[in-house]
Coordinates of N, CA and C in Angstrom, one line a residue:
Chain A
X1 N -16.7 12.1 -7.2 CA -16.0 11.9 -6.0 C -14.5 11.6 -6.2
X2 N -13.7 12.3 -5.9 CA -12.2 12.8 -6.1 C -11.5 11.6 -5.7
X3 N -11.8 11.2 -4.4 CA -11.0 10.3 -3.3 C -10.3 10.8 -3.1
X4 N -8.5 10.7 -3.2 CA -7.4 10.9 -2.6 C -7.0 11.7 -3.5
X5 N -6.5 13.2 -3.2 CA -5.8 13.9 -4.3 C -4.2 14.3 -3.6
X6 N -3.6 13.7 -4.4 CA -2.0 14.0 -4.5 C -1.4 15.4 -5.0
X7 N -0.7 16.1 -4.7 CA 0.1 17.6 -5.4 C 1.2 18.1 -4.8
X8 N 2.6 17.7 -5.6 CA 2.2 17.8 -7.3 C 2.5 16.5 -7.8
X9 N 2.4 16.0 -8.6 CA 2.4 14.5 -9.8 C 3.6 14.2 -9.8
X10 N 5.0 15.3 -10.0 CA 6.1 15.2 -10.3 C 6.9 16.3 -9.2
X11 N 8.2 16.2 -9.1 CA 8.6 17.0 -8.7 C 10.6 16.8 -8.5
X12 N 11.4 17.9 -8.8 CA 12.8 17.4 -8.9 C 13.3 18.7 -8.1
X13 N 14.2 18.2 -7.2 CA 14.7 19.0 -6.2 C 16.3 18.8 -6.1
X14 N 16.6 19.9 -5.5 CA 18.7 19.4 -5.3 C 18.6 19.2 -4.1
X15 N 19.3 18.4 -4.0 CA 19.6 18.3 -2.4 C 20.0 19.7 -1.3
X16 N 19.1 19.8 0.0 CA 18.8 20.8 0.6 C 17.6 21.2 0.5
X17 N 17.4 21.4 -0.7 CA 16.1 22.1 -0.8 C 14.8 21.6 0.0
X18 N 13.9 22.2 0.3 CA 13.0 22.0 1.6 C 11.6 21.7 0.0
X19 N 10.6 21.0 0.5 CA 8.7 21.2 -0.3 C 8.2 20.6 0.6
X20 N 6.7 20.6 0.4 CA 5.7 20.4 1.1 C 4.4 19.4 0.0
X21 N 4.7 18.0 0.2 CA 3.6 17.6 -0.5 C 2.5 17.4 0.2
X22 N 1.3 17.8 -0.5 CA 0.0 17.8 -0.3 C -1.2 16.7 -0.7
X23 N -1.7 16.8 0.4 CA -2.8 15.1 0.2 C -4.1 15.6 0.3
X24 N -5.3 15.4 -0.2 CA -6.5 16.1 0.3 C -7.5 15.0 0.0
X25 N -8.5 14.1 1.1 CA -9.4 13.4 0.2 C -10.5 13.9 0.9
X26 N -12.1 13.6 0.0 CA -13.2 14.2 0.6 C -14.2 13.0 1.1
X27 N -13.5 12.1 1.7 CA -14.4 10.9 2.0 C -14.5 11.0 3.8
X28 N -14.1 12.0 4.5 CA -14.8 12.2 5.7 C -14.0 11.5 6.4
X29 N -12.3 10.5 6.0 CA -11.8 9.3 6.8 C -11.6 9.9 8.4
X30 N -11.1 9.3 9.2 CA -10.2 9.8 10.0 C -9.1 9.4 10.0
X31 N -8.3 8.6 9.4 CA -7.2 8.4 9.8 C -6.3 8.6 8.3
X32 N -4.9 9.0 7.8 CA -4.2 9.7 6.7 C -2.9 8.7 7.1
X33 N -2.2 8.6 6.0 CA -1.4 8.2 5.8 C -0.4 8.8 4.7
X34 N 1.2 8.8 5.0 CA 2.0 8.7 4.0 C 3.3 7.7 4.1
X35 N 3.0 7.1 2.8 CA 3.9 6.1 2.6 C 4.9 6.2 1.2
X36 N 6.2 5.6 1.2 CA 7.1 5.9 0.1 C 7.1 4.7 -0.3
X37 N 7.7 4.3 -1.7 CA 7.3 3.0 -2.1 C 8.3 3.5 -3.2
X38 N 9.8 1.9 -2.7 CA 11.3 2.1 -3.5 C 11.4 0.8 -3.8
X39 N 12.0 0.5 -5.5 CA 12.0 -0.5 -6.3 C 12.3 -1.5 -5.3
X40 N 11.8 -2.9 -5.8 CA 12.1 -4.1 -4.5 C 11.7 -4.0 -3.1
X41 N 11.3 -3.2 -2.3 CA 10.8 -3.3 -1.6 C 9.5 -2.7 -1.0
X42 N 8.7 -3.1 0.2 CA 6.9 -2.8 0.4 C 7.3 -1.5 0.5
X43 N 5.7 -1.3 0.8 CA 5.3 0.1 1.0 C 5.7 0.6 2.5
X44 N 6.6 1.4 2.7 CA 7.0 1.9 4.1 C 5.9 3.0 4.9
X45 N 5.6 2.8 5.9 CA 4.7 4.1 6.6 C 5.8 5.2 7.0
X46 N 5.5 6.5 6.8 CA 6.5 7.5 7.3 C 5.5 8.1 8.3
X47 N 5.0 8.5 8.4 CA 4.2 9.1 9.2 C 2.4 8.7 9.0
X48 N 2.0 8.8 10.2 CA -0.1 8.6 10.0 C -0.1 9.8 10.5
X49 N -2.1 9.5 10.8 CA -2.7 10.4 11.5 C -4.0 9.5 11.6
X50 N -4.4 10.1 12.9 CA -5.7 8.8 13.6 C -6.8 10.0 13.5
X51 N -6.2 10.9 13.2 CA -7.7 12.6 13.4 C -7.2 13.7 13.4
X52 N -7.7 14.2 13.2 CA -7.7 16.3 12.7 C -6.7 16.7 14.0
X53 N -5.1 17.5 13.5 CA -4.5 17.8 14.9 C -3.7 16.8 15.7
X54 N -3.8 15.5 14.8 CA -2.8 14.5 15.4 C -1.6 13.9 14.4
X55 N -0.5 13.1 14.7 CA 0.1 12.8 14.0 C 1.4 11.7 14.7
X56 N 1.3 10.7 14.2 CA 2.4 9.8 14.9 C 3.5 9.1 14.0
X57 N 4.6 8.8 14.2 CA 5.7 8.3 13.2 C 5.6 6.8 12.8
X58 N 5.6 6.7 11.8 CA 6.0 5.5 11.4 C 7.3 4.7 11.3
X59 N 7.3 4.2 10.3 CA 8.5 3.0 9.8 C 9.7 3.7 10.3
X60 N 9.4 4.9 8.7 CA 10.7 5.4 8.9 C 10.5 7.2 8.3
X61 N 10.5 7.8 9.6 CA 9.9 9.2 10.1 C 11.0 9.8 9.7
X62 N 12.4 9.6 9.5 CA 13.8 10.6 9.9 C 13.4 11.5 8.6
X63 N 13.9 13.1 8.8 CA 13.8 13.6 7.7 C 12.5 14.1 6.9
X64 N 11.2 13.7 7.8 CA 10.0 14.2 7.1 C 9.8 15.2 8.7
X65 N 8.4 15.8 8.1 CA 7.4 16.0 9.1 C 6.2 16.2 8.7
X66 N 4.8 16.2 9.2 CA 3.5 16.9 9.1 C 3.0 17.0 9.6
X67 N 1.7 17.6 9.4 CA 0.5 18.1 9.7 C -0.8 17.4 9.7
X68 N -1.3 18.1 10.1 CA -3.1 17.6 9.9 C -3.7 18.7 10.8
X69 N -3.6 19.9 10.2 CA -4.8 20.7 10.4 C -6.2 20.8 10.2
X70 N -6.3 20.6 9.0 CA -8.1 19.9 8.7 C -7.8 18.7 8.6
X71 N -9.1 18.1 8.5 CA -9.3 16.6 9.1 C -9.2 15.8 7.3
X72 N -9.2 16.8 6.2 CA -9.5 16.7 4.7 C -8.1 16.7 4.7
X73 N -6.8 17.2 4.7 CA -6.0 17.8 4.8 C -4.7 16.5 5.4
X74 N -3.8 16.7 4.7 CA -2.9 15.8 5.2 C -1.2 16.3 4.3
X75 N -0.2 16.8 5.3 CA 1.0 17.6 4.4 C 2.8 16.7 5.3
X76 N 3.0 16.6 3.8 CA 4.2 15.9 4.0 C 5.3 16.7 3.9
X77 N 6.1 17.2 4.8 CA 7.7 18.5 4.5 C 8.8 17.0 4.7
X78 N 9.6 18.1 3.6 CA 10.9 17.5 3.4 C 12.1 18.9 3.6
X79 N 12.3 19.0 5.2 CA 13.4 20.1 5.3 C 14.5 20.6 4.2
X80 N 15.0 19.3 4.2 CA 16.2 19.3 3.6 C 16.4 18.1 3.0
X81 N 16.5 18.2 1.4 CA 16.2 17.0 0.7 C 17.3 16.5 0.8
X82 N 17.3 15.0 0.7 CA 18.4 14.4 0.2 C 18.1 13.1 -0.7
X83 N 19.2 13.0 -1.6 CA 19.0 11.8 -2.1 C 18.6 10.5 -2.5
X84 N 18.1 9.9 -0.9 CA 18.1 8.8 -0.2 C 16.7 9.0 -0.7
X85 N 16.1 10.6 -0.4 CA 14.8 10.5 -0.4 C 13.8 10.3 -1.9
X86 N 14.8 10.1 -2.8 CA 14.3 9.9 -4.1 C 13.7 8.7 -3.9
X87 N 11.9 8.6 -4.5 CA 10.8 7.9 -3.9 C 10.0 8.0 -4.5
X88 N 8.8 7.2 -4.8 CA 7.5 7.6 -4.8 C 6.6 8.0 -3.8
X89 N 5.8 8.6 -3.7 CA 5.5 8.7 -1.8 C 4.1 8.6 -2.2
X90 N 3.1 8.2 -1.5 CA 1.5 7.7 -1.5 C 1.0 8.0 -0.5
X91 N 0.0 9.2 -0.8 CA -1.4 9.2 0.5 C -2.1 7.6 0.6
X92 N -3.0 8.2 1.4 CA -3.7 6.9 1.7 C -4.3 7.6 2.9
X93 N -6.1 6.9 3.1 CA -6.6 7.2 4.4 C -7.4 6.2 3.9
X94 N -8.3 5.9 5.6 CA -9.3 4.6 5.7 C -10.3 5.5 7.0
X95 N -11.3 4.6 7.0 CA -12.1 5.3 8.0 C -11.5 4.8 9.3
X96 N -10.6 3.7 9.3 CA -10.2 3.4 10.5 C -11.2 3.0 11.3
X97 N -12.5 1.8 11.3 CA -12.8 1.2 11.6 C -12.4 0.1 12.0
X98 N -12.5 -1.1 12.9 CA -12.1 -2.2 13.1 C -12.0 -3.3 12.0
X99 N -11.5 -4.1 11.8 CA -11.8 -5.3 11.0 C -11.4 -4.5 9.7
X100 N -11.4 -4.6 8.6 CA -11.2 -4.6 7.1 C -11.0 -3.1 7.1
X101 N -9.9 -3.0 7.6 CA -9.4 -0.6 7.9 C -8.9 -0.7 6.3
X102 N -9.6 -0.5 5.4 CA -9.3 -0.5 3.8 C -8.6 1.0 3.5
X103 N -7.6 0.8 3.0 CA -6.7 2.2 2.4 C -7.4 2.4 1.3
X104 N -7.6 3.7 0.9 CA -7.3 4.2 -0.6 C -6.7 5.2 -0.6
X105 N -5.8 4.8 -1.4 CA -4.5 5.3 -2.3 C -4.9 6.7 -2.9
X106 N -3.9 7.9 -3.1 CA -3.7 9.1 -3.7 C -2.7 8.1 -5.1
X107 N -2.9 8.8 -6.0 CA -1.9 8.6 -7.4 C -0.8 8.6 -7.1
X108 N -0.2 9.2 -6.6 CA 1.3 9.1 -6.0 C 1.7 10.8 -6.3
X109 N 3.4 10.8 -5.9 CA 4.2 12.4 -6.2 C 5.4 11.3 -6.5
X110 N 6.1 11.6 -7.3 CA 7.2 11.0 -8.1 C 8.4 12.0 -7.5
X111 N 9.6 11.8 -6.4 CA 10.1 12.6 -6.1 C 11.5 12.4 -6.3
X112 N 12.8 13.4 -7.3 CA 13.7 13.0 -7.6 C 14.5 14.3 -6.8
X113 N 15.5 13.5 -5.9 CA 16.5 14.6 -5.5 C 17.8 14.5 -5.9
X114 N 18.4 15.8 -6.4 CA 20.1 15.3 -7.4 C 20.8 15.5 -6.0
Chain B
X1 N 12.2 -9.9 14.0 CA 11.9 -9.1 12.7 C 10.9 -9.7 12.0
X2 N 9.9 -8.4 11.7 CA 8.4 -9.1 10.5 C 9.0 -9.0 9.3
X3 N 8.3 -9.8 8.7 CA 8.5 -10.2 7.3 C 7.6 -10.8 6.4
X4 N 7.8 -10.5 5.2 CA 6.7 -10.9 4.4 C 7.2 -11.2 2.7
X5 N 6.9 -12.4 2.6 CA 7.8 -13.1 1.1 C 6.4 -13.4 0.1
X6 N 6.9 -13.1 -1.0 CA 6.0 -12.9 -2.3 C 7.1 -13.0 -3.4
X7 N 6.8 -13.7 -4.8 CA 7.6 -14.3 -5.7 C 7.8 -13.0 -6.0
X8 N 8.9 -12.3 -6.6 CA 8.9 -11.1 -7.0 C 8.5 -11.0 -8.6
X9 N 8.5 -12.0 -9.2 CA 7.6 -11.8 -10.5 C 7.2 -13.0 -10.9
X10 N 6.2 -13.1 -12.0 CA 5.4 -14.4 -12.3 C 4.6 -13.9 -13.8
X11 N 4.7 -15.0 -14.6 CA 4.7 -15.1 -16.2 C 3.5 -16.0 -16.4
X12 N 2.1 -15.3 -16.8 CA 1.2 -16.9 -17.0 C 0.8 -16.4 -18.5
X13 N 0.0 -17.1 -19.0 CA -0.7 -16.7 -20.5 C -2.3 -16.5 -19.9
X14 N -2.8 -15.8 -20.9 CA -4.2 -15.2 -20.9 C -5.1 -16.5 -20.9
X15 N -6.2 -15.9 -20.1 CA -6.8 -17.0 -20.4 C -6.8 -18.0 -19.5
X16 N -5.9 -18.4 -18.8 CA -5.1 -20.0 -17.8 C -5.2 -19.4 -16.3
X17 N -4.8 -19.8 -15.2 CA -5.3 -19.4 -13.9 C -3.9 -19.3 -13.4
X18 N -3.7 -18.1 -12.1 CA -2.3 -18.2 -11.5 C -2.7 -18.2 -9.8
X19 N -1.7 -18.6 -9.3 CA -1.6 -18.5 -7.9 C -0.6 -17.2 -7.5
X20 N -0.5 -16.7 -6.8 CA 0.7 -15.9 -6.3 C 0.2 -16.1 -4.6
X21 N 1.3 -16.5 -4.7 CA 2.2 -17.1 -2.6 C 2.5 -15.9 -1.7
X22 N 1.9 -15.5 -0.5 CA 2.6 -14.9 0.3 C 2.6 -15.3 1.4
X23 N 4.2 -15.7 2.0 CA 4.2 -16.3 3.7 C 4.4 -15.2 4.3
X24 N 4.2 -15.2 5.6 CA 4.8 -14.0 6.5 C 5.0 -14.3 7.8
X25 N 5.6 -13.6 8.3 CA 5.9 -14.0 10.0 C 6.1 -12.4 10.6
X26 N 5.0 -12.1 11.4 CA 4.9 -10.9 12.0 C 4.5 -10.9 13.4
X27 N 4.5 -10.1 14.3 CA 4.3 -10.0 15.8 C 2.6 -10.0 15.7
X28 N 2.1 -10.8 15.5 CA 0.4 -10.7 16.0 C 0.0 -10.9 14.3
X29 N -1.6 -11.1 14.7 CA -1.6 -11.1 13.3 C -3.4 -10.8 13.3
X30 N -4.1 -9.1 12.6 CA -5.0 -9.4 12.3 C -5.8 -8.9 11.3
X31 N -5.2 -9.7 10.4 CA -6.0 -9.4 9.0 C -4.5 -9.4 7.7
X32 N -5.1 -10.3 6.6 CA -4.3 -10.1 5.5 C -5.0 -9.1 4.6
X33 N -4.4 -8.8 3.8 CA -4.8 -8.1 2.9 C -4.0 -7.9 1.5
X34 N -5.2 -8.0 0.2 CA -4.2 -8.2 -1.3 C -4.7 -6.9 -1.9
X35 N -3.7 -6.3 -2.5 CA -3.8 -4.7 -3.6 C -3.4 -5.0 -4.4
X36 N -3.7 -4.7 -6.1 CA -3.3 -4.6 -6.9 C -2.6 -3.6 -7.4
X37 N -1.7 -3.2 -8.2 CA -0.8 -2.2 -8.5 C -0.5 -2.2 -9.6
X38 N -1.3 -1.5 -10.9 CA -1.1 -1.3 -12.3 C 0.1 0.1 -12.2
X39 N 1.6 -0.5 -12.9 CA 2.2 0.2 -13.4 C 2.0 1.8 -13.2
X40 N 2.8 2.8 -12.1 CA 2.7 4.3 -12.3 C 1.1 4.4 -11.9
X41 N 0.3 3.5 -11.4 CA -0.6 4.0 -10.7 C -0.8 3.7 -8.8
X42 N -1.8 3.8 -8.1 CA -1.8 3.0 -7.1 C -2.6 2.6 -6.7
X43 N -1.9 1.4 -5.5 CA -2.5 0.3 -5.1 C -4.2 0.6 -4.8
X44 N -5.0 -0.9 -5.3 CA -6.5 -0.8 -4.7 C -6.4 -1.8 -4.4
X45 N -7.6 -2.0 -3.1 CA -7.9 -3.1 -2.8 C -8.4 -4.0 -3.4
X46 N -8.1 -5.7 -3.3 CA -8.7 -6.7 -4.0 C -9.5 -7.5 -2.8
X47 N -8.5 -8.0 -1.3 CA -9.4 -8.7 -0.7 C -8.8 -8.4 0.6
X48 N -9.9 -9.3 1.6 CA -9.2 -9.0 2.9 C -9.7 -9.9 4.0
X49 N -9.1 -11.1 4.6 CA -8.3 -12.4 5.3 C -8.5 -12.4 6.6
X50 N -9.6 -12.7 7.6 CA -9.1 -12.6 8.3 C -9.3 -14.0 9.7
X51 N -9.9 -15.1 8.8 CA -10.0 -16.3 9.5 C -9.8 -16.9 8.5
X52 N -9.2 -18.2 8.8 CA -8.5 -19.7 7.8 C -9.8 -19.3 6.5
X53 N -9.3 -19.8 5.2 CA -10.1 -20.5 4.2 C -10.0 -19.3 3.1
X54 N -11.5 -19.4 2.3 CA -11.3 -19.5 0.8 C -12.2 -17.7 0.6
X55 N -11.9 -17.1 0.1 CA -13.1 -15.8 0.3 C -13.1 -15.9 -1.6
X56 N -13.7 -15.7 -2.4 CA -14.4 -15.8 -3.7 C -15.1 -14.5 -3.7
X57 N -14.4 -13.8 -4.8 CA -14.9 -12.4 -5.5 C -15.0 -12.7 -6.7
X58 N -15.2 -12.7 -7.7 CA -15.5 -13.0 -9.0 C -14.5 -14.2 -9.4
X59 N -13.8 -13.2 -10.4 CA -12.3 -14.1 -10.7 C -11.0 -14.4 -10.0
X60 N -11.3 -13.3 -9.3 CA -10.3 -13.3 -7.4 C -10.8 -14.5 -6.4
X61 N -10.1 -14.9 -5.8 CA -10.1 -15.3 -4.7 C -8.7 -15.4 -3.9
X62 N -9.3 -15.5 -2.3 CA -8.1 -15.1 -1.1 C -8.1 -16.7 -0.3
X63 N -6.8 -16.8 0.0 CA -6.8 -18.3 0.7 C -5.9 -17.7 2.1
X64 N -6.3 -18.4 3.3 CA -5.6 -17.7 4.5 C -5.8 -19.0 5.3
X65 N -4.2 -19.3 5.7 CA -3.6 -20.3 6.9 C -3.5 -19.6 7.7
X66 N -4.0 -19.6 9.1 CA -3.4 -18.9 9.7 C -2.1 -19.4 10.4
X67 N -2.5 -20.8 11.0 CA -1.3 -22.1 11.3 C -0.1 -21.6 10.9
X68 N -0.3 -21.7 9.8 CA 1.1 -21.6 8.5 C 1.5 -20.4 7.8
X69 N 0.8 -19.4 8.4 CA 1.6 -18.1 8.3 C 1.6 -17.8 6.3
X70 N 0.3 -18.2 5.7 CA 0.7 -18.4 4.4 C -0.7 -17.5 3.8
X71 N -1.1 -17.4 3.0 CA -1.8 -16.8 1.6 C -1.8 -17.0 0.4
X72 N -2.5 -17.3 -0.2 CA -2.4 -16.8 -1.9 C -3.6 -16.9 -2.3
X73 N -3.3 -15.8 -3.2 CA -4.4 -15.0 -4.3 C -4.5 -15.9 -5.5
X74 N -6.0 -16.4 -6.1 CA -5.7 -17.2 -7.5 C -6.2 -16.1 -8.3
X75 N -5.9 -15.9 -9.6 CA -6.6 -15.0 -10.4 C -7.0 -16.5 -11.5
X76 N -8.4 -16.3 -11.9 CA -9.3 -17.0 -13.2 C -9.3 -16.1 -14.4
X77 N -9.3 -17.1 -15.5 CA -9.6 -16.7 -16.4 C -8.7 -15.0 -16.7
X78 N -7.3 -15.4 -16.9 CA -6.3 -14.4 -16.6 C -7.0 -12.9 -18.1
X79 N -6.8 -11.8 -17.7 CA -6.6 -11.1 -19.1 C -6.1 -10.1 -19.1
X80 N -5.6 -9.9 -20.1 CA -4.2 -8.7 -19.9 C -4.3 -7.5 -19.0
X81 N -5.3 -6.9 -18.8 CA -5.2 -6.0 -18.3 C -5.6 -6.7 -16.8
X82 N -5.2 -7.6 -16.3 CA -4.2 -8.5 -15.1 C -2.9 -8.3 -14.6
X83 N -2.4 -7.6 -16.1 CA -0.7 -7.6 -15.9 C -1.1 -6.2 -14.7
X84 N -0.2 -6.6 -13.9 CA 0.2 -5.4 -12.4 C 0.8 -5.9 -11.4
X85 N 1.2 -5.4 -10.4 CA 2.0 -5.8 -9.4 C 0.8 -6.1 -7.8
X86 N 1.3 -7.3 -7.8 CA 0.6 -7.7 -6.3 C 0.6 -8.0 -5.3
X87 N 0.3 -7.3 -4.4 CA 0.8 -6.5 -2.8 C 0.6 -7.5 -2.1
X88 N 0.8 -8.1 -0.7 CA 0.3 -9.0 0.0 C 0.9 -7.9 1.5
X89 N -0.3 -7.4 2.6 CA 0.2 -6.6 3.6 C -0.5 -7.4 4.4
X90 N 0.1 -7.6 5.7 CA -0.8 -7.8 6.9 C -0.7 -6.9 8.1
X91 N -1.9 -7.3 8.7 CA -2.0 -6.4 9.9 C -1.3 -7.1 11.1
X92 N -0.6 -6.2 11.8 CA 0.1 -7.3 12.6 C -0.7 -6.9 13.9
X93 N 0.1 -7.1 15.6 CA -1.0 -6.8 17.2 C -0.6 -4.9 17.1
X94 N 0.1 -4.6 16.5 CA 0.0 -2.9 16.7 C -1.5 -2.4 15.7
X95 N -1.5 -2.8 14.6 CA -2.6 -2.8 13.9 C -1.6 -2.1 13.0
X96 N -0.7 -2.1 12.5 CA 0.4 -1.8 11.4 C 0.4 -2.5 10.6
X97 N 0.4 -2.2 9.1 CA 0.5 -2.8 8.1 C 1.8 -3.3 7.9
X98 N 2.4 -4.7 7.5 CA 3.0 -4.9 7.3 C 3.4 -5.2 5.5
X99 N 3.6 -4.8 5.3 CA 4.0 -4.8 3.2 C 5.0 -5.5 2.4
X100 N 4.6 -6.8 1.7 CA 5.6 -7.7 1.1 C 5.7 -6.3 0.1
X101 N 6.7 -7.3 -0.7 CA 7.6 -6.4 -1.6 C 6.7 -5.9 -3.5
X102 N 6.0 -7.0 -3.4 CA 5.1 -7.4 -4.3 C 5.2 -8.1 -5.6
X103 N 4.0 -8.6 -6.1 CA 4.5 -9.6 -6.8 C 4.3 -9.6 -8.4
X104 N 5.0 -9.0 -9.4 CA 5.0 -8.5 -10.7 C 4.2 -9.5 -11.5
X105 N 3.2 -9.8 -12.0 CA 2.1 -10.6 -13.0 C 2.2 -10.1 -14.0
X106 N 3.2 -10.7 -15.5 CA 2.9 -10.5 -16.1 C 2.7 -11.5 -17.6
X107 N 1.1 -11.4 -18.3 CA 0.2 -11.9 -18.9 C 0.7 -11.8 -20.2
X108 N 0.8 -12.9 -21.1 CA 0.9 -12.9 -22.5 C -0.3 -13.7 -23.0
X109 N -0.7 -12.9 -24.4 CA -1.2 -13.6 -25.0 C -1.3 -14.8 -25.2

């Protein structure tokens, strides 16, 4: 059982340049998450998803966007990189039940923009 | 403004017991919750808060004021592979996680 798969592990970009990180877990959740996580401070939400086809903004949205085409399926774009956005970024989904909505974590994508 | 405060690091020896503190002050409030965070990996769950008192997992346990807006995690019987960073988030009335900054544990011999 995989859980949360993160791709890619690493990744170094110049500023401008546009990627697409990818999330995939096989635990049936409904609800996806991506969060970036910068020295000294929590984990920020950038964007969720409550189900297959939806998607709502979080903390701090400026600069990303995604998807949720399959319900397994969860994609983070970065148009136009910039520096700010140098990050670790973290899936995460829960079944989104009431009471104890438990995250598990993807490994992370380590993201460096010059 | 929510907020949430956690020692940013803490030094115990193996073996001995530690507390780590998290107060917070957020718009609503339902459910705490503690992750562990080993170094370049990510966070898992440890526990989860969501009426006053004491919840007991092995060598974990979760303490929750609600009054007092407060928390903390004891770890027993410390052992190295303890050393990690530890999250304290709560759920606030949107059902948003709210994320202290977290709290660096690290174990000597």
């Amino acid at each position: 059982n995989a859980g949360v798969t993160q791709t890619p592990k690493f990744r170094v970009l110049k500023t401008g340049q546009s990627m697409t990180l990818l999330c995939a877990q096989d635990m049936n959740h409904e609800y996806m998450y991506w969060y970036r996580q910068d020295p000294g401070m929590g984990l920020r939400l950038i964007h969720y998803s409550v189900g297959e086809g939806t998607t709502a903004k979080g903390e701090v949205p400026d600069g990303y966007n995604v998807s949720r085409l399959k319900k397994q399926n969860f994609l983070l774009g970065l148009e136009s990189a910039a520096p700010s956005q140098t990050s670790v970024y973290f899936c995460a989904s829960s079944s989104g039940d009431s009471g104890a909505n438990v995250l598990t974590f993807g490994a992370g994508s380590r993201l460096t923009v010059l | 403004g929510q907020n949430i405060d956690q020692p940013t690091e803490m030094t115990a020896t193996e073996g001995a017991i530690v507390q780590i503190n998290c107060t917070y002050q957020t718009s609503g409030f339902n459910g705490l919750f503690w992750y562990q965070q080993h170094a370049g990996e990510a966070p898992t769950f440890l526990s989860y808060n969501v009426l006053d008192g004491l919840e007991e997992k092995g060598r974990f346990s979760s303490f929750l004021s609600r009054s007092k807006g407060y928390s903390y995690l004891l770890l027993k019987e410390l052992q190295m592979k303890d050393s990690a960073s530890y999250l304290c988030a709560v759920l606030d009335s949107n059902y948003q996680l709210i994320w202290g900054a977290g709290t660096k544990l690290i174990i000597k011999p």
